[in-house]
GROMACS .gro file of C-alpha atoms in nm:
model
  303
    1MET     CA    1  -2.292   0.562   2.099
    2ARG     CA    2  -2.628   0.562   1.976
    3LYS     CA    3  -2.732   0.233   1.822
    4LEU     CA    4  -2.742   0.197   1.489
    5SER     CA    5  -2.845   0.030   1.251
    6LEU     CA    6  -2.641  -0.105   0.883
    7GLU     CA    7  -2.851  -0.280   0.769
    8LYS     CA    8  -3.190   0.060   0.758
    9ALA     CA    9  -2.937   0.256   0.736
   10ASN     CA   10  -3.027   0.526   0.399
   11LYS     CA   11  -2.600   0.656   0.464
   12LEU     CA   12  -2.281   0.466   0.542
   13THR     CA   13  -2.154   0.680   0.828
   14TYR     CA   14  -1.848   0.661   1.027
   15ASP     CA   15  -2.065   0.566   1.367
   16LEU     CA   16  -2.199   0.279   1.183
   17MET     CA   17  -1.831   0.206   1.065
   18ILE     CA   18  -1.752   0.204   1.408
   19GLN     CA   19  -2.037  -0.023   1.527
   20GLY     CA   20  -1.952  -0.252   1.257
   21LEU     CA   21  -1.580  -0.327   1.299
   22LYS     CA   22  -1.745  -0.366   1.689
   23ASN     CA   23  -1.960  -0.533   1.672
   24GLY     CA   24  -1.813  -0.809   1.405
   25THR     CA   25  -2.073  -0.730   1.121
   26TYR     CA   26  -1.739  -0.709   0.927
   27LYS     CA   27  -1.624  -1.046   0.908
   28LYS     CA   28  -1.412  -1.055   0.533
   29ILE     CA   29  -1.220  -0.706   0.545
   30VAL     CA   30  -0.986  -0.593   0.248
   31VAL     CA   31  -0.756  -0.398   0.269
   32LEU     CA   32  -0.654  -0.137  -0.033
   33THR     CA   33  -0.281   0.040   0.062
   34GLY     CA   34  -0.128   0.301  -0.075
   35ALA     CA   35   0.213   0.516  -0.031
   36GLY     CA   36   0.053   0.799   0.177
   37ILE     CA   37   0.004   0.539   0.505
   38SER     CA   38   0.455   0.498   0.489
   39VAL     CA   39   0.468   0.820   0.495
   40SER     CA   40   0.464   0.886   0.862
   41ALA     CA   41   0.843   0.566   0.817
   42GLY     CA   42   1.009   0.850   0.669
   43ILE     CA   43   0.942   0.722   0.300
   44PRO     CA   44   0.788   0.941   0.062
   45ASP     CA   45   0.553   0.948  -0.167
   46PHE     CA   46   0.578   0.913  -0.525
   47ARG     CA   47   0.351   1.251  -0.674
   48SER     CA   48   0.399   1.526  -0.351
   49PRO     CA   49   0.464   1.851  -0.496
   50GLY     CA   50   0.757   1.952  -0.313
   51SER     CA   51   0.851   1.639  -0.175
   52GLY     CA   52   0.747   1.364  -0.320
   53ILE     CA   53   0.993   1.065  -0.488
   54TYR     CA   54   0.902   1.251  -0.891
   55ALA     CA   55   0.961   1.621  -0.769
   56ASN     CA   56   1.323   1.588  -0.701
   57LEU     CA   57   1.471   1.322  -1.008
   58GLN     CA   58   1.637   1.666  -1.169
   59LYS     CA   59   2.005   1.483  -1.154
   60TYR     CA   60   1.845   1.228  -1.354
   61ASN     CA   61   1.768   1.464  -1.650
   62LEU     CA   62   1.436   1.220  -1.743
   63LYS     CA   63   1.212   1.271  -2.031
   64ARG     CA   64   0.943   1.249  -1.716
   65PRO     CA   65   0.989   1.112  -1.365
   66GLU     CA   66   0.791   0.841  -1.421
   67ASP     CA   67   1.080   0.734  -1.632
   68LEU     CA   68   1.281   0.563  -1.375
   69PHE     CA   69   1.032   0.330  -1.358
   70THR     CA   70   0.941   0.241  -1.730
   71ILE     CA   71   1.065  -0.074  -1.804
   72SER     CA   72   1.154   0.070  -2.142
   73TYR     CA   73   1.398   0.319  -2.028
   74PHE     CA   74   1.525   0.090  -1.773
   75LEU     CA   75   1.635  -0.188  -2.053
   76GLU     CA   76   1.767   0.170  -2.188
   77LYS     CA   77   1.970   0.250  -1.927
   78PRO     CA   78   2.015   0.009  -1.595
   79GLU     CA   79   2.246   0.280  -1.472
   80VAL     CA   80   2.008   0.542  -1.334
   81PHE     CA   81   1.817   0.288  -1.200
   82TYR     CA   82   2.093   0.107  -0.911
   83GLU     CA   83   2.215   0.464  -0.902
   84PHE     CA   84   1.871   0.554  -0.764
   85ALA     CA   85   1.849   0.201  -0.546
   86LYS     CA   86   2.163   0.367  -0.379
   87GLU     CA   87   2.045   0.648  -0.212
   88PHE     CA   88   1.729   0.490  -0.175
   89ASP     CA   89   1.790   0.208   0.122
   90LEU     CA   90   1.431   0.065   0.213
   91ASP     CA   91   1.613  -0.166   0.432
   92SER     CA   92   1.680   0.113   0.648
   93PHE     CA   93   1.272   0.185   0.706
   94ASP     CA   94   1.035   0.004   1.006
   95ALA     CA   95   0.663   0.023   0.996
   96THR     CA   96   0.417   0.268   1.104
   97PRO     CA   97   0.347   0.209   1.488
   98THR     CA   98  -0.008   0.256   1.362
   99THR     CA   99  -0.111   0.185   1.029
  100HIS     CA  100   0.028  -0.071   0.938
  101PHE     CA  101  -0.003  -0.264   1.289
  102PHE     CA  102  -0.342  -0.189   1.270
  103ILE     CA  103  -0.392  -0.378   0.938
  104ARG     CA  104  -0.183  -0.638   1.199
  105LEU     CA  105  -0.412  -0.616   1.475
  106LEU     CA  106  -0.749  -0.663   1.190
  107GLN     CA  107  -0.568  -0.958   1.101
  108ASP     CA  108  -0.463  -1.102   1.424
  109LYS     CA  109  -0.886  -1.091   1.549
  110GLY     CA  110  -0.921  -1.246   1.221
  111LEU     CA  111  -1.128  -1.017   0.985
  112LEU     CA  112  -0.857  -0.934   0.763
  113SER     CA  113  -0.898  -1.091   0.402
  114MET     CA  114  -0.663  -0.929   0.214
  115ASN     CA  115  -0.418  -0.650   0.265
  116ILE     CA  116  -0.349  -0.575  -0.128
  117THR     CA  117  -0.067  -0.236  -0.141
  118GLN     CA  118   0.098  -0.073  -0.397
  119ASN     CA  119   0.383  -0.008  -0.190
  120ILE     CA  120   0.708  -0.177  -0.277
  121ASP     CA  121   0.857  -0.158   0.088
  122ASN     CA  122   0.766  -0.460   0.319
  123LEU     CA  123   0.718  -0.262   0.624
  124GLU     CA  124   0.382  -0.518   0.595
  125ALA     CA  125   0.609  -0.811   0.667
  126LYS     CA  126   0.821  -0.561   0.919
  127ALA     CA  127   0.471  -0.617   1.034
  128SER     CA  128   0.424  -0.933   1.073
  129ILE     CA  129   0.148  -0.906   0.854
  130GLN     CA  130   0.142  -1.257   0.704
  131ASP     CA  131   0.181  -1.391   0.265
  132ASP     CA  132  -0.179  -1.522   0.336
  133PHE     CA  133  -0.380  -1.155   0.402
  134LEU     CA  134  -0.115  -0.959   0.209
  135CYS     CA  135  -0.150  -0.946  -0.242
  136GLN     CA  136   0.169  -0.705  -0.324
  137ALA     CA  137   0.039  -0.574  -0.668
  138HIS     CA  138   0.328  -0.354  -0.717
  139GLY     CA  139   0.515  -0.657  -0.692
  140SER     CA  140   0.819  -0.643  -0.403
  141LEU     CA  141   1.166  -0.557  -0.295
  142ARG     CA  142   1.252  -0.925  -0.228
  143ASN     CA  143   1.365  -1.139  -0.534
  144ALA     CA  144   1.480  -0.989  -0.767
  145PHE     CA  145   1.478  -1.127  -1.234
  146CYS     CA  146   1.622  -1.050  -1.565
  147ALA     CA  147   1.452  -0.727  -1.704
  148LYS     CA  148   1.530  -0.943  -2.046
  149CYS     CA  149   1.431  -1.281  -2.007
  150LYS     CA  150   1.299  -1.309  -1.688
  151LYS     CA  151   1.526  -1.567  -1.557
  152GLU     CA  152   1.528  -1.544  -1.179
  153MET     CA  153   1.909  -1.446  -0.986
  154ASP     CA  154   2.022  -1.346  -0.678
  155PHE     CA  155   1.866  -1.090  -0.501
  156LEU     CA  156   2.188  -0.990  -0.220
  157THR     CA  157   2.415  -1.000  -0.530
  158PHE     CA  158   2.178  -0.755  -0.687
  159LYS     CA  159   2.180  -0.573  -0.395
  160GLU     CA  160   2.577  -0.586  -0.325
  161HIS     CA  161   2.526  -0.421  -0.706
  162VAL     CA  162   2.351  -0.152  -0.644
  163LYS     CA  163   2.540  -0.111  -0.314
  164ALA     CA  164   2.888  -0.099  -0.522
  165GLY     CA  165   2.697   0.204  -0.865
  166ALA     CA  166   2.802  -0.180  -1.123
  167ILE     CA  167   2.493  -0.295  -1.276
  168TYR     CA  168   2.386  -0.660  -1.269
  169ARG     CA  169   2.394  -0.878  -1.570
  170CYS     CA  170   2.159  -1.182  -1.631
  171ASN     CA  171   2.432  -1.542  -1.580
  172ALA     CA  172   2.171  -1.722  -1.875
  173ALA     CA  173   2.350  -1.773  -2.173
  174GLY     CA  174   2.334  -1.512  -2.476
  175CYS     CA  175   2.068  -1.218  -2.286
  176GLY     CA  176   2.381  -1.027  -2.033
  177GLY     CA  177   2.017  -0.877  -1.948
  178PRO     CA  178   1.995  -0.591  -1.612
  179VAL     CA  179   1.920  -0.681  -1.339
  180LYS     CA  180   1.562  -0.584  -1.145
  181PRO     CA  181   1.407  -0.666  -0.796
  182GLU     CA  182   1.050  -0.785  -0.871
  183ILE     CA  183   0.884  -0.457  -0.867
  184VAL     CA  184   0.591  -0.406  -1.138
  185PHE     CA  185   0.778  -0.123  -1.393
  186PHE     CA  186   0.535   0.040  -1.628
  187GLY     CA  187   0.485  -0.132  -1.901
  188GLU     CA  188   0.530  -0.513  -1.728
  189SER     CA  189   0.196  -0.714  -1.611
  190LEU     CA  190   0.081  -0.698  -1.221
  191PRO     CA  191   0.154  -1.005  -1.109
  192LYS     CA  192  -0.070  -1.328  -1.127
  193SER     CA  193  -0.196  -1.257  -0.753
  194PHE     CA  194  -0.300  -0.980  -0.800
  195PHE     CA  195  -0.585  -1.147  -1.050
  196LYS     CA  196  -0.624  -1.374  -0.809
  197SER     CA  197  -0.747  -1.146  -0.554
  198MET     CA  198  -1.018  -0.998  -0.669
  199LYS     CA  199  -1.236  -1.317  -0.582
  200THR     CA  200  -1.119  -1.254  -0.179
  201VAL     CA  201  -1.288  -0.899  -0.307
  202GLU     CA  202  -1.601  -0.994  -0.493
  203GLU     CA  203  -1.638  -1.171  -0.177
  204CYS     CA  204  -1.584  -0.898   0.121
  205ASP     CA  205  -1.795  -0.766   0.385
  206LEU     CA  206  -1.588  -0.367   0.417
  207MET     CA  207  -1.296  -0.284   0.233
  208LEU     CA  208  -1.048   0.044   0.398
  209VAL     CA  209  -0.839   0.278   0.133
  210MET     CA  210  -0.584   0.364   0.273
  211GLY     CA  211  -0.308   0.588   0.216
  212THR     CA  212  -0.382   0.598  -0.187
  213ALA     CA  213  -0.554   0.864  -0.423
  214LEU     CA  214  -0.605   0.559  -0.644
  215ALA     CA  215  -0.442   0.744  -0.956
  216VAL     CA  216  -0.296   0.409  -1.089
  217SER     CA  217  -0.488   0.137  -1.294
  218PRO     CA  218  -0.535  -0.161  -1.303
  219PHE     CA  219  -0.509  -0.155  -0.949
  220ASN     CA  220  -0.836   0.133  -0.936
  221GLN     CA  221  -1.075  -0.060  -1.048
  222LEU     CA  222  -1.075  -0.253  -0.725
  223PRO     CA  223  -1.352  -0.099  -0.616
  224PHE     CA  224  -1.567  -0.148  -0.843
  225PHE     CA  225  -1.569  -0.511  -0.765
  226THR     CA  226  -1.706  -0.523  -0.452
  227SER     CA  227  -2.062  -0.666  -0.438
  228GLN     CA  228  -2.376  -0.434  -0.459
  229GLY     CA  229  -2.389  -0.272  -0.156
  230VAL     CA  230  -2.075  -0.316  -0.022
  231HIS     CA  231  -1.901  -0.063   0.205
  232GLN     CA  232  -1.632   0.096   0.120
  233VAL     CA  233  -1.447   0.357   0.324
  234LEU     CA  234  -1.171   0.590   0.211
  235ILE     CA  235  -0.904   0.753   0.534
  236ASN     CA  236  -0.725   1.011   0.248
  237ARG     CA  237  -0.596   1.336   0.332
  238GLU     CA  238  -0.806   1.383   0.017
  239ASN     CA  239  -1.127   1.268  -0.146
  240THR     CA  240  -1.031   1.091  -0.475
  241ASN     CA  241  -1.273   1.213  -0.708
  242ALA     CA  242  -0.953   1.437  -0.868
  243THR     CA  243  -0.775   1.215  -0.941
  244SER     CA  244  -1.001   0.916  -1.033
  245VAL     CA  245  -1.389   0.802  -1.097
  246HIS     CA  246  -1.420   0.673  -0.718
  247ASP     CA  247  -1.542   0.967  -0.518
  248PHE     CA  248  -1.646   0.869  -0.231
  249GLU     CA  249  -1.870   1.119  -0.040
  250LYS     CA  250  -2.128   0.968  -0.331
  251GLY     CA  251  -2.331   0.701  -0.281
  252ASN     CA  252  -2.565   0.504  -0.060
  253TYR     CA  253  -2.231   0.279   0.026
  254ARG     CA  254  -1.896   0.475   0.043
  255LEU     CA  255  -1.735   0.765   0.350
  256PHE     CA  256  -1.489   0.935   0.291
  257VAL     CA  257  -1.300   0.981   0.642
  258PRO     CA  258  -1.044   1.267   0.606
  259GLY     CA  259  -0.716   1.290   0.764
  260ASN     CA  260  -0.387   1.146   0.774
  261CYS     CA  261  -0.418   0.805   0.819
  262ASP     CA  262  -0.194   0.734   1.143
  263ASP     CA  263  -0.423   1.025   1.388
  264THR     CA  264  -0.817   0.830   1.207
  265ILE     CA  265  -0.668   0.552   1.240
  266ARG     CA  266  -0.592   0.624   1.630
  267LYS     CA  267  -0.924   0.737   1.661
  268ILE     CA  268  -1.010   0.469   1.500
  269VAL     CA  269  -0.925   0.168   1.722
  270SER     CA  270  -1.014   0.388   2.053
  271ASP     CA  271  -1.405   0.418   1.936
  272CYS     CA  272  -1.352   0.102   1.883
  273GLY     CA  273  -1.236  -0.005   2.218
  274TRP     CA  274  -0.951  -0.160   2.086
  275GLU     CA  275  -0.671   0.032   2.276
  276GLU     CA  276  -0.588  -0.294   2.421
  277GLU     CA  277  -0.559  -0.532   2.247
  278PHE     CA  278  -0.370  -0.283   2.031
  279GLU     CA  279  -0.073  -0.216   2.214
  280LYS     CA  280  -0.039  -0.605   2.246
  281VAL     CA  281   0.025  -0.640   1.860
  282LEU     CA  282   0.283  -0.297   1.918
  283PRO     CA  283   0.670  -0.380   1.952
  284GLU     CA  284   0.825  -0.351   2.319
  285LYS     CA  285   0.965  -0.043   2.169
  286HIS     CA  286   0.593   0.112   2.026
  287ARG     CA  287   0.414   0.039   2.343
  288GLY     CA  288   0.267   0.372   2.435
  289LYS     CA  289   0.392   0.595   2.214
  290ALA     CA  290   0.163   0.553   1.939
  291GLN     CA  291  -0.125   0.754   2.067
  292GLY     CA  292   0.029   1.095   1.931
  293LYS     CA  293  -0.019   1.175   1.656
  294VAL     CA  294   0.161   1.243   1.376
  295ALA     CA  295   0.208   1.513   1.195
  296GLY     CA  296   0.196   1.500   0.755
  297ALA     CA  297   0.157   1.130   0.841
  298GLY     CA  298  -0.034   0.911   0.607
  299ALA     CA  299  -0.126   1.137   0.326
  300ALA     CA  300  -0.081   1.035  -0.024
  301LYS     CA  301  -0.119   1.242  -0.362
  302LYS     CA  302  -0.249   1.098  -0.684
  303ASP     CA  303  -0.142   0.700  -0.628
   0.00000   0.00000   0.00000
């Protein structure tokens, strides 16, 4: 590859990004991720026509699909979410052997400042991404709280109630509110960790955006918090200009790399010469298997 200058370049290109990764120009990388990176694990995204979660909720007779994850609706009819949760067991899914472990590779190489994710599937933990490098902006399925008084409740008991099809109620005196997992519903505030992560965003020298259409606020405001001139790269099947104010095909410091996340990440690993290191971070069952392309993986529609 012809030697290029990141400092003198008029426009960020794929080759320049690869050079920056290889030679250590990028030392404080922030990775923003959405539902598209988990598609190849078997978890559907939210808004893809036909296959997305929102396209398959007819039996719940919701006025709008988002009601399933709206706090006011949950307080009124928690049984709907409980029925959905019973059928949609995230514990059965595993981290993808490409994109999730690429983030792990960045962590192990000392290049990752933070993975800020919209996902609640906890696949980052299954890829051994440490809590110090992870911000779950929309919460996670690790804890449970009363939706009414916010008292912390036992998560295992919550899961047992979901499996039994029974509503887990708060045991605080005079409350009795329905218990929900620690995921952020519409109408709730994001966790404090999200707002603290903005400091890390301000200090990053590369932002990778993967598997998200940046359609949900305030998560989609994060690219605005990088310092002037910091490179921002979108890895996604589609540009986000139709779903957000961000157009990664415009501006000298932005780059849109079209394609499925897993396929694109495998190419980046290869072009950086990191194959051997990458294989070492993979679990034994995935070694030598991540090279094949995964059809349909890594796409995101309006998440």
